[in-house]
Amino acid sequence: MRRRARPRAGLPPSACAAGLLAAALLVFAAPAAAQPFAERVKLCPACHGPTGQSSLPDTPSIGGQPSFFVVAQLFLFREGRRSNAAMTEAAKGLTNDDLRAFGEYVAKLPPPGPPADPPDPARFARGRALSRQHPCGVCHNPDFSGREQMPRLANQREDYLLKAMREYKSGARIGYAGAMATELQPFSDDDLRELAHYFSHLGSR
Amino acid sequence: MASSSSVSSTMLRRTLALCALVVFLGLVPLLAVAQQQAPPPPKEEEVPFWAVGRPKAGPGAQLAPVPPYPVPVAADKLPVAKIKVPPGFKVEVYVPEILDARGMRLGDKGTLFVSSNFVAGKIYAVVDTGGKREVKTIAEKLMLPNGIEFHKGSLYVATPKAITRYDDIENTLDKPKDPVLVYDKLPGVVPHGWKFIKIGPDGKLYLPVGAPCNICEPNSDEYAHIRRINLDGSGMEIVARGVRNTVGFDFHPKTGELWFTDNQRDWLTEDLPNDELNRLSKPGQQHFGYPYCHQGDLLDSEFGWGKTCAEYVRPVTLLGPHSAPLGMRFYTGKMFPEKYQGAIFVARHGPWNRSKKFAGDVVAVFLNANGTVKSVEPFMTGLVENNAYLGRPVDVLVMKDGSLLVSDDHAGAIYRISYSK
C-alpha cells in the first residue's frame, strides 16, 4: 500500500481540497444568505471536530480560539483575502452579525488538549528555545493561548501549525494585520518544524 | 433540506476519511526526514518592529497596538450620544458601517472618497443619492492604501510602494478605469510606510516617507522626511527632514506654508515624548529632530549624544504623549463661529503604547496673528471609556457647507459636526 501511495504524495492535497469543495458546495448549495447561523454552525464539526478539536490532517482545531481571531479569519475568507475552497464557500454571504456569532460560538468551545503521542524531547526543547529567542509569546501570550487577532497556538495540530507557518513565511497567506510574514523570515523550514512540534505538544509531559 | 444535508454529510465523512489516510501516508516520509536533521543554529533575538524597546516586565510589557475590529459597529450601536462638542455644535452619524474609515477627500461633484488601511485595504466612494448615502467600494485588496488626494477629476491613491491615479473617477465610480502609475520610487516597507498625501498650493504632491522603525538612524535621503513631486512623478525634492511619521498635514490658507503632525518615538516613558504639530517655513532647509531630539527639547537617550536640540526646528505646539495626532485641516468654512476661522482641527487617534489611554478625540488649535499657537482646546471628546476606545478619529474634512466630518477607523464610521446658533 505504502509503495503505491508514496509516489502519489503530491496528489492528495489537491484531491482532498477538491473533495472538500464538492462536499462544501453541496452543504452550502442553498442560497447562502438564506441560511441562518443555527443551520450553518452545524457544519463546523464535520471538519473541525465535534468539540472544535480537529482529527483531520491540515485542518485546524478551533476550540478556544479568541473570538476576534475567528471573526478576522472568517472576514478574510468572506473578502477573498484568504484562500481555502471549503472555507471560502462557507464564508460566502455571512453578515457582520454572523461573523460575531461565529466568533462567540467558537471561543466558547473547549481548547484542544495535547496529542496522544509524547513529544520528542530534543525537538520539543529546540522548539521551546526558538520560541523564546524570537518571543512568540509577546503577541500570542506566554502560555500561547492567543489574544485578540492572534491565534491560540497551544495544542494546535502539528501539521496545521507547520502548514500555516509555511504559508505565512512564503507570503501565500497574509493574515489579518500582516505581521507574520515578517516575523517568520528569520526561521528556516527546520525551525518551523521544531516550533510546530513544540506548540502542538505543550503540556503533554 | 434534510435529505440534502444527510447526503452531503455522508460525502463529507468519506472525503474526510480519504483525506486523512492519504495525507497521513504523505506525511510519514517528511517526518522521518525532519527527525534526522541537525538542530538549527540559534537566531538573534527579534521582536515586531513596534515592540523594540518595550519594557520587558510589568504593565508596559503588555502594551501592543490596539487592533481595529474587522467588523464595523452597527449603526444603532455607535456611541454618538456619548460624544461631547462645545455648546451650539451637534454631532450626528454621517456614514455608519464603513470599515476602517481613514483618510477623507471631497470630489468636485460632491463624492466623498474614503481610504482605509490594513483592515479593509479598500477605497470607498460615498455618494449622496437624494438624501440617502450609498457606500461604493471602488478599489480593494490594496496594501495599506491610507493616502488619498483628489485633484482635477482624478483620485490619487498612495500605498507604501506606489502612488497611482484613477482618472475621471467621479464619472466612473461603478467601473473605475485602470489606475495610472504616478510614482514608485519608494522603499515600500511596512513600518510607517502607509501614507498621507496632499497637493500643495504650488501644484506639487507632498508625501512622507516615515522612519522604518520605532527609533533608529536611517539615511535621511531615504527615510524620515517629507518630499514633494510633480504630478507626473518627476522632480522629487525633500522638503523636511527629521520627520518620524507624519500621517496628516495641510497648507496654511493664507501663507501656503506646510503644517504637519508628527508621531514621536515609543517606549521612552509613559509621558515623554509628546507628539508634535510642526510648521515648515523653509522647504528643503529644515530638520525637525528625529531621531536626535524629540518635542523640541528632549535629546534621545540613544541617538541624542553629542547633539543639541537647538540644531533642530522646534514644534509649534505639543499634542500630548503618544497621542497619535493624524489628520489635520485648517478651518476655512463659514458655518462655525468666527473664532474658528483659520484654526486647525487635529484628529488624535489616541495612544496604544501608554498605560492610561486618552485623546481619541479632535482638538482645535487656535493661532495668534503672527502664526504662533495661542491655545489647544478639546473639540470632540467622549470616546475614551474604561481605559478603552469607543472610537479613534483619523482624519477631518471641512465640507462645502462648513460642517466638519471626522473619520473613525475603530468603530468604522464617519461623524458630521455642525453648528447653529
XYZ file of C-alpha atoms in Angstrom:
626
model
C 0.000 0.000 0.000
C 2.643 2.440 1.078
C 4.701 1.819 -2.067
C 1.743 2.822 -4.146
C 0.877 5.806 -2.009
C 4.284 7.416 -1.831
C 4.763 8.321 -5.493
C 1.351 9.967 -5.397
C 2.175 12.099 -2.395
C 1.828 15.301 -4.422
C -1.706 14.467 -5.446
C -3.612 14.017 -2.199
C -3.823 17.631 -1.032
C -5.490 18.754 -4.257
C -7.705 15.667 -4.338
C -8.566 16.380 -0.728
C -9.370 20.002 -1.467
C -11.480 19.029 -4.452
C -13.390 16.512 -2.366
C -13.942 19.003 0.410
C -15.020 21.634 -2.068
C -17.531 19.284 -3.656
C -18.886 18.457 -0.221
C -18.947 22.078 0.789
C -20.755 23.060 -2.381
C -23.435 20.504 -1.580
C -23.672 21.618 2.021
C -23.862 25.263 1.080
C -25.948 24.659 -2.032
C -28.865 26.681 -0.655
C -28.550 30.431 -1.157
C -26.004 31.452 1.437
C -27.895 34.447 2.714
C -30.908 32.270 3.408
C -29.059 30.041 5.872
C -29.280 31.251 9.427
C -26.405 30.925 11.829
C -28.104 27.994 13.586
C -28.012 25.944 10.371
C -24.516 26.873 9.311
C -22.932 26.256 12.666
C -23.895 22.575 12.456
C -21.380 22.170 9.646
C -18.254 23.165 11.575
C -17.792 19.823 13.424
C -17.579 17.866 10.154
C -14.054 19.153 9.651
C -13.068 20.828 12.916
C -14.322 18.059 15.232
C -17.413 17.843 17.453
C -15.833 19.955 20.204
C -13.595 22.005 17.961
C -10.625 19.625 18.229
C -9.726 18.517 14.738
C -8.621 14.987 13.880
C -8.302 15.845 10.216
C -4.866 16.451 8.663
C -4.106 20.042 7.705
C -7.318 21.185 9.349
C -7.051 23.323 12.468
C -8.577 22.777 15.866
C -10.700 25.833 16.523
C -11.798 25.349 20.151
C -10.787 28.161 22.461
C -9.586 30.471 19.698
C -10.078 34.154 20.602
C -13.364 35.420 19.127
C -11.551 38.340 17.475
C -9.266 35.891 15.661
C -12.236 33.844 14.454
C -14.084 36.922 13.231
C -10.942 38.166 11.496
C -10.331 34.850 9.674
C -13.963 34.489 8.563
C -13.779 38.106 7.411
C -10.665 37.323 5.339
C -12.384 34.273 3.797
C -15.506 36.303 3.024
C -13.487 39.106 1.421
C -11.481 36.669 -0.700
C -8.259 37.560 1.105
C -7.625 34.087 2.494
C -7.995 31.096 0.266
C -9.386 27.673 1.144
C -12.044 26.103 -1.031
C -14.302 24.834 1.756
C -13.970 27.893 3.976
C -14.346 30.354 1.114
C -17.628 28.642 0.326
C -18.619 28.552 3.985
C -17.990 32.275 4.447
C -19.914 33.414 1.382
C -22.740 35.744 2.281
C -22.006 35.805 6.004
C -23.301 39.028 7.517
C -21.348 41.013 10.070
C -23.738 39.692 12.722
C -22.982 36.127 11.569
C -19.251 36.807 11.963
C -19.778 37.990 15.532
C -21.980 34.968 16.320
C -19.367 32.533 14.994
C -16.679 34.331 16.961
C -18.575 33.930 20.211
C -19.525 30.326 19.469
C -16.001 29.165 18.628
C -14.370 30.993 21.541
C -16.604 29.048 23.951
C -15.617 25.626 22.590
C -13.040 23.957 24.847
C -9.385 24.432 23.882
C -7.781 21.316 22.370
C -5.702 19.027 24.544
C -2.251 17.653 23.789
C -1.941 14.820 21.252
C -1.780 11.188 22.402
C 1.795 10.677 21.203
C 4.507 12.054 23.519
C 6.849 14.735 22.207
C 10.378 14.020 21.058
C 12.259 15.604 23.987
C 15.089 17.021 21.857
C 12.749 18.545 19.285
C 10.470 19.879 21.999
C 13.440 21.581 23.675
C 14.674 23.082 20.402
C 11.196 24.366 19.613
C 10.928 25.920 23.049
C 14.312 27.619 22.654
C 13.315 29.009 19.250
C 10.023 30.307 20.626
C 11.961 32.233 23.274
C 14.723 33.590 21.047
C 12.070 35.072 18.842
C 9.500 35.711 21.535
C 6.275 34.353 20.056
C 4.636 34.778 23.450
C 4.892 38.575 23.185
C 1.839 38.514 20.959
C 0.386 35.017 21.395
C 0.600 35.200 25.225
C 3.264 33.460 27.338
C 1.095 30.317 27.507
C 0.334 30.600 23.756
C -3.397 30.856 24.436
C -3.730 33.715 21.909
C -5.497 37.027 22.263
C -7.419 39.416 20.059
C -6.479 38.795 16.415
C -3.615 36.468 17.359
C -4.492 32.778 17.486
C -4.068 30.174 20.170
C -1.052 28.043 19.268
C -1.052 25.707 22.276
C -2.044 22.175 21.217
C -2.948 23.155 17.705
C -2.351 20.256 15.304
C 1.335 19.947 14.476
C 0.749 19.507 10.743
C -1.537 22.507 10.620
C 0.892 24.725 12.520
C 3.626 23.835 10.061
C 1.350 24.411 7.073
C 0.191 27.785 8.410
C 3.706 28.975 9.238
C 4.998 27.920 5.827
C 2.155 29.800 4.139
C 2.849 32.934 6.172
C 6.551 32.763 5.515
C 6.119 32.347 1.752
C 3.550 35.122 1.581
C 0.832 32.713 0.414
C -1.127 33.737 3.484
C -1.078 37.355 4.613
C -3.162 37.202 7.785
C -5.128 39.991 9.354
C -2.519 42.525 10.442
C 0.177 41.243 8.074
C 2.787 40.702 10.773
C 3.564 37.005 10.394
C 5.360 37.111 7.043
C 7.964 39.404 8.576
C 8.086 37.591 11.899
C 8.813 34.223 10.300
C 11.584 35.331 7.949
C 14.411 34.526 10.431
C 13.277 30.889 10.680
C 14.427 28.054 8.445
C 11.972 25.356 7.445
C 13.570 23.081 10.026
C 12.950 25.745 12.666
C 9.287 25.834 11.703
C 9.032 22.062 12.142
C 10.507 22.272 15.644
C 8.215 25.151 16.584
C 5.192 23.211 15.365
C 6.299 20.180 17.363
C 6.719 22.295 20.490
C 3.432 24.240 20.289
C 1.408 21.151 19.474
C 2.819 19.174 22.419
C 2.617 21.848 25.115
C 1.582 20.371 28.444
C 1.874 16.775 27.257
C 4.639 15.581 29.518
C -33.081 20.310 3.091
C -32.923 17.268 5.375
C -32.082 14.826 2.594
C -29.540 17.118 1.024
C -27.732 17.558 4.317
C -27.651 13.822 5.055
C -26.272 13.091 1.578
C -23.692 15.774 2.000
C -22.625 14.712 5.479
C -22.072 11.139 4.237
C -19.999 12.546 1.424
C -18.093 14.735 3.813
C -17.269 11.794 6.072
C -15.997 9.743 3.131
C -13.982 12.636 1.834
C -12.501 13.320 5.231
C -11.565 9.682 5.823
C -9.860 9.549 2.436
C -8.046 12.806 3.111
C -6.874 11.625 6.494
C -5.443 8.438 5.019
C -3.652 9.914 2.034
C -2.276 12.927 3.868
C -1.035 10.745 6.710
C 0.801 8.462 4.283
C 2.241 11.504 2.590
C 3.492 12.944 5.865
C 5.348 9.870 7.127
C 8.470 10.333 4.980
C 8.516 14.072 5.728
C 8.514 13.493 9.469
C 11.226 10.863 9.170
C 13.445 13.336 7.331
C 12.784 16.050 9.901
C 13.931 13.885 12.771
C 17.273 13.112 11.146
C 18.296 16.743 10.690
C 20.741 18.601 12.917
C 19.458 21.207 15.375
C 19.195 24.687 13.888
C 21.743 27.366 14.740
C 20.481 29.942 17.255
C 18.986 33.124 15.820
C 19.491 36.580 17.223
C 16.593 37.978 19.172
C 13.992 39.783 17.117
C 10.646 41.234 18.019
C 7.982 43.015 15.967
C 9.208 46.487 14.936
C 6.747 48.253 17.225
C 7.892 46.213 20.243
C 11.581 47.149 20.009
C 12.441 48.917 23.277
C 9.262 47.878 25.077
C 9.633 47.185 28.824
C 10.444 43.520 29.463
C 8.198 43.216 32.521
C 5.346 44.912 34.314
C 2.308 46.686 32.829
C 4.383 48.168 29.977
C 5.232 44.686 28.698
C 1.532 44.095 27.939
C 1.102 47.111 25.651
C 0.566 46.458 21.952
C -1.131 48.243 19.044
C -4.896 48.461 19.511
C -6.207 46.410 16.590
C -9.318 47.674 14.811
C -12.128 45.117 14.760
C -12.811 43.535 11.352
C -16.498 44.361 11.631
C -17.757 47.940 11.973
C -20.029 48.837 14.871
C -23.704 48.585 13.855
C -25.316 51.942 13.054
C -27.635 51.873 16.066
C -24.797 50.976 18.468
C -22.455 53.871 17.646
C -21.628 55.954 20.749
C -22.963 59.184 19.256
C -24.803 60.054 22.481
C -21.527 59.922 24.428
C -19.657 62.325 22.161
C -19.191 65.824 23.559
C -18.746 69.010 21.498
C -18.826 72.693 22.542
C -22.201 74.428 23.055
C -24.073 75.089 19.829
C -22.380 72.221 17.989
C -24.125 68.996 17.091
C -22.735 65.530 16.247
C -24.511 63.056 14.024
C -23.576 59.838 12.262
C -22.835 60.728 8.642
C -21.800 57.287 7.326
C -22.197 54.196 9.536
C -20.665 50.757 8.948
C -17.765 51.876 6.781
C -14.980 49.508 7.795
C -11.621 51.023 8.762
C -12.510 54.563 7.608
C -9.272 56.588 7.435
C -8.475 59.446 5.017
C -11.202 61.644 3.503
C -11.261 63.815 0.364
C -14.090 65.557 -1.418
C -14.580 65.315 -5.192
C -15.661 68.275 -7.333
C -19.094 66.723 -7.801
C -19.583 66.045 -4.103
C -18.326 62.450 -3.891
C -16.741 61.716 -0.526
C -13.683 59.496 -1.040
C -12.580 57.477 1.973
C -9.409 55.436 2.315
C -8.665 52.566 4.692
C -5.554 50.809 5.926
C -4.626 47.221 6.782
C -8.027 46.009 7.934
C -10.051 46.820 4.838
C -7.443 47.619 2.166
C -10.174 49.419 0.213
C -11.037 52.814 -1.224
C -14.656 53.829 -0.841
C -16.792 56.452 -2.536
C -19.761 57.791 -0.574
C -22.421 59.116 -2.908
C -25.427 61.154 -1.884
C -28.413 59.947 -3.879
C -31.245 62.214 -2.846
C -30.769 62.173 0.908
C -29.617 58.559 1.036
C -25.897 57.923 1.268
C -24.518 54.929 -0.539
C -21.040 53.498 0.055
C -19.389 52.032 -3.036
C -16.099 50.154 -2.961
C -14.082 51.478 -5.893
C -10.797 49.626 -5.226
C -9.891 46.737 -2.954
C -7.173 44.296 -1.910
C -4.701 47.170 -1.777
C -1.663 47.260 0.520
C -2.177 49.893 3.242
C -3.881 52.415 0.908
C -4.072 55.094 3.574
C -3.131 58.106 1.424
C -5.635 59.671 -0.960
C -5.998 63.006 -2.716
C -8.492 64.390 -5.213
C -7.286 66.784 -7.916
C -8.811 67.882 -11.229
C -11.127 64.927 -11.584
C -8.569 62.290 -10.558
C -8.186 60.316 -7.349
C -4.596 59.693 -6.230
C -4.015 56.634 -4.037
C -0.778 56.095 -2.092
C 0.425 52.786 -0.661
C 3.868 52.186 0.865
C 5.050 51.059 -2.585
C 3.456 53.432 -5.084
C 1.167 56.326 -5.911
C -1.410 55.678 -8.602
C -4.103 57.825 -10.180
C -7.705 56.973 -11.095
C -8.745 59.428 -13.823
C -12.277 60.757 -14.338
C -13.169 58.920 -11.164
C -16.434 60.642 -10.305
C -17.900 59.618 -13.667
C -16.683 56.015 -13.359
C -17.446 55.043 -9.762
C -19.144 51.797 -10.771
C -16.310 50.771 -13.056
C -13.188 52.843 -12.437
C -10.567 52.942 -15.168
C -7.312 51.082 -14.595
C -5.093 53.203 -12.360
C -2.129 55.027 -13.887
C 1.216 54.767 -12.104
C 2.399 58.173 -10.887
C 5.381 57.378 -8.681
C 7.036 54.294 -7.250
C 10.483 55.369 -6.122
C 9.620 54.372 -2.554
C 11.135 51.902 -0.086
C 7.826 50.012 0.139
C 8.365 48.807 3.684
C 5.513 48.370 6.145
C 6.776 50.161 9.299
C 5.474 53.749 8.980
C 5.199 53.124 5.247
C 1.489 53.983 4.959
C 0.999 57.487 3.622
C -0.882 60.722 3.886
C -0.714 62.740 0.653
C -1.832 66.209 -0.328
C -1.328 68.536 -3.269
C 0.026 71.925 -2.218
C -0.700 75.440 -3.492
C 2.413 75.012 -5.656
C 0.641 72.198 -7.531
C 3.093 69.575 -6.271
C 2.179 66.368 -4.479
C 3.554 66.111 -0.941
C 4.205 62.697 0.589
C 6.030 61.404 3.645
C 8.439 58.504 3.923
C 8.383 57.505 7.591
C 11.154 56.060 9.720
C 11.287 52.273 9.098
C 11.386 51.595 12.832
C 10.450 52.999 16.218
C 13.829 54.600 16.836
C 16.839 54.222 14.509
C 19.112 56.435 12.448
C 18.171 55.846 8.819
C 19.701 57.662 5.842
C 17.693 60.911 5.743
C 17.734 60.876 1.930
C 15.720 57.658 2.063
C 13.573 57.820 5.193
C 12.094 60.039 7.908
C 11.276 63.006 5.708
C 8.563 64.706 3.656
C 9.134 65.003 -0.076
C 7.266 66.624 -2.942
C 6.994 65.573 -6.567
C 5.473 66.955 -9.743
C 2.171 65.339 -10.628
C 3.904 63.223 -13.290
C 6.238 61.794 -10.638
C 9.262 63.850 -11.701
C 11.278 66.454 -9.807
C 11.456 64.851 -6.379
C 12.723 67.176 -3.625
C 12.990 66.533 0.100
C 11.270 69.454 1.832
C 11.525 68.459 5.513
C 13.907 66.091 7.303
C 13.856 64.554 10.764
C 10.162 63.662 10.491
C 9.450 60.298 12.118
C 5.912 59.522 10.990
C 3.524 62.193 9.797
C 0.042 60.995 8.901
C -1.535 64.405 8.440
C -0.703 67.814 7.014
C -2.297 70.860 5.449
C -1.254 74.151 3.882
C -1.947 77.424 5.654
C -4.831 79.091 3.775
C -3.039 82.471 3.655
C 0.721 81.785 3.723
C 0.675 78.430 1.913
C 3.143 77.021 4.466
C 3.075 73.302 5.206
C 1.932 72.411 8.739
C 2.140 68.788 9.821
C 1.565 66.473 12.748
C 4.338 64.058 13.685
C 4.210 60.942 15.852
C 7.216 60.714 18.145
C 9.114 57.674 19.378
C 7.635 54.956 21.574
C 8.779 53.411 24.845
C 10.881 56.240 26.277
C 8.430 56.837 29.145
C 4.671 56.947 29.636
C 4.608 60.750 29.448
C 7.516 61.573 27.134
C 7.977 62.455 24.418
C 4.947 64.442 23.289
C 3.706 64.207 19.745
C 4.062 67.361 17.687
C 2.469 69.956 15.461
C 5.095 71.466 13.155
C 5.387 74.299 10.665
C 7.709 74.208 7.654
C 8.788 77.755 6.844
C 11.854 76.998 4.696
C 11.247 73.989 2.452
C 14.355 71.907 1.894
C 16.330 73.540 4.693
C 14.769 72.378 7.948
C 15.324 69.342 10.144
C 12.689 68.517 12.755
C 14.845 66.462 15.097
C 14.207 62.745 14.621
C 15.957 60.602 15.800
C 18.179 63.002 17.791
C 15.776 65.388 19.517
C 12.098 64.885 20.357
C 9.431 67.501 21.123
C 11.988 70.280 20.618
C 13.708 69.889 23.969
C 14.400 66.227 24.717
C 17.543 64.562 23.408
C 17.131 60.907 22.566
C 18.588 58.503 25.106
C 20.488 56.653 22.375
C 20.899 58.973 19.371
C 20.991 62.322 21.178
C 24.561 62.055 22.476
C 26.747 64.861 21.155
C 23.709 66.720 19.762
C 21.763 69.709 20.980
C 18.083 70.400 20.402
C 18.971 73.912 19.221
C 20.130 72.321 15.943
C 16.566 71.371 15.059
C 13.257 73.126 14.421
C 11.023 73.160 17.470
C 7.387 72.122 17.122
C 4.842 74.960 17.209
C 2.962 73.067 19.908
C 2.924 69.717 21.686
C -0.101 67.465 21.347
C 0.285 65.011 24.229
C 2.431 61.923 24.879
C 1.871 59.160 22.309
C -1.481 60.823 21.480
C -1.052 59.925 17.798
C -2.188 63.097 16.023
C -3.106 62.126 12.466
C -5.251 64.126 10.016
C -5.459 67.921 10.379
C -7.155 70.731 8.462
C -7.250 74.498 8.672
C -10.855 75.574 9.111
C -11.908 77.696 6.154
C -15.674 77.106 6.288
C -18.356 79.650 7.087
C -20.619 77.653 9.408
C -18.617 77.693 12.661
C -18.258 80.797 14.907
C -15.705 83.455 13.940
C -13.063 82.235 16.401
C -12.649 79.013 14.414
C -11.606 80.872 11.233
C -8.073 79.739 10.453
C -7.935 77.408 13.462
C -6.609 73.892 12.918
C -8.637 70.783 13.692
C -6.436 67.823 14.551
C -7.671 64.227 14.859
C -5.838 62.425 17.655
C -6.058 58.659 17.279
C -5.149 58.036 20.924
C -2.154 56.098 22.268
C -1.682 52.331 22.203
C 1.748 52.390 23.853
C 0.691 54.143 27.038
C -0.962 52.519 30.069
C -3.575 55.217 30.528
C -5.497 55.824 27.331
C -6.523 59.377 26.427
C -7.069 61.592 23.366
C -9.090 59.595 20.825
C -10.567 62.980 20.025
C -10.426 66.080 17.849
C -8.690 69.182 19.206
C -8.863 72.754 17.904
C -5.541 74.614 17.679
C -6.026 78.401 17.762
C -3.315 80.641 16.288
C -2.166 84.167 17.035
C -1.970 86.732 14.242
C 1.797 86.140 13.998
C 1.262 82.428 13.368
C 2.236 81.170 16.807
C -0.089 78.887 18.738
C -2.477 80.608 21.150
C -4.146 77.525 22.631
C -5.109 73.902 22.075
C -8.665 73.114 23.141
C -10.777 69.961 23.172
C -13.384 69.958 20.398
C -14.813 66.448 20.021
C -14.350 64.155 23.047
C -16.028 61.304 24.905
C -14.613 58.329 23.005
C -12.414 57.007 25.822
C -14.266 54.882 28.369
C -12.876 52.437 30.947
C -9.404 52.941 29.525
C -10.566 51.730 26.099
C -11.635 53.418 22.887
C -15.206 53.725 21.645
C -13.759 55.333 18.546
C -10.465 56.658 17.220
C -10.526 59.737 14.955
C -8.195 59.569 11.954
C -8.963 62.421 9.576
C -11.052 65.584 9.448
C -12.619 67.216 6.397
C -14.261 70.627 6.025
C -17.374 70.246 3.872
C -18.670 72.882 1.447
C -21.376 73.903 3.910
C -18.742 74.442 6.607
C -19.561 71.354 8.660
C -16.713 69.070 9.737
C -16.503 65.345 9.019
C -14.489 63.074 11.326
C -13.486 59.540 10.300
C -13.140 56.773 12.889
C -11.299 53.585 11.918
C -12.019 51.832 15.220
C -15.817 51.785 15.073
C -15.858 52.116 11.276
C -17.898 55.300 10.969
C -17.865 58.909 9.805
C -19.380 61.605 12.007
C -20.548 65.091 10.993
C -20.234 68.085 13.309
C -22.367 71.120 12.526
C -23.140 74.405 14.253
C -26.239 76.519 14.610
C -26.923 79.435 16.930
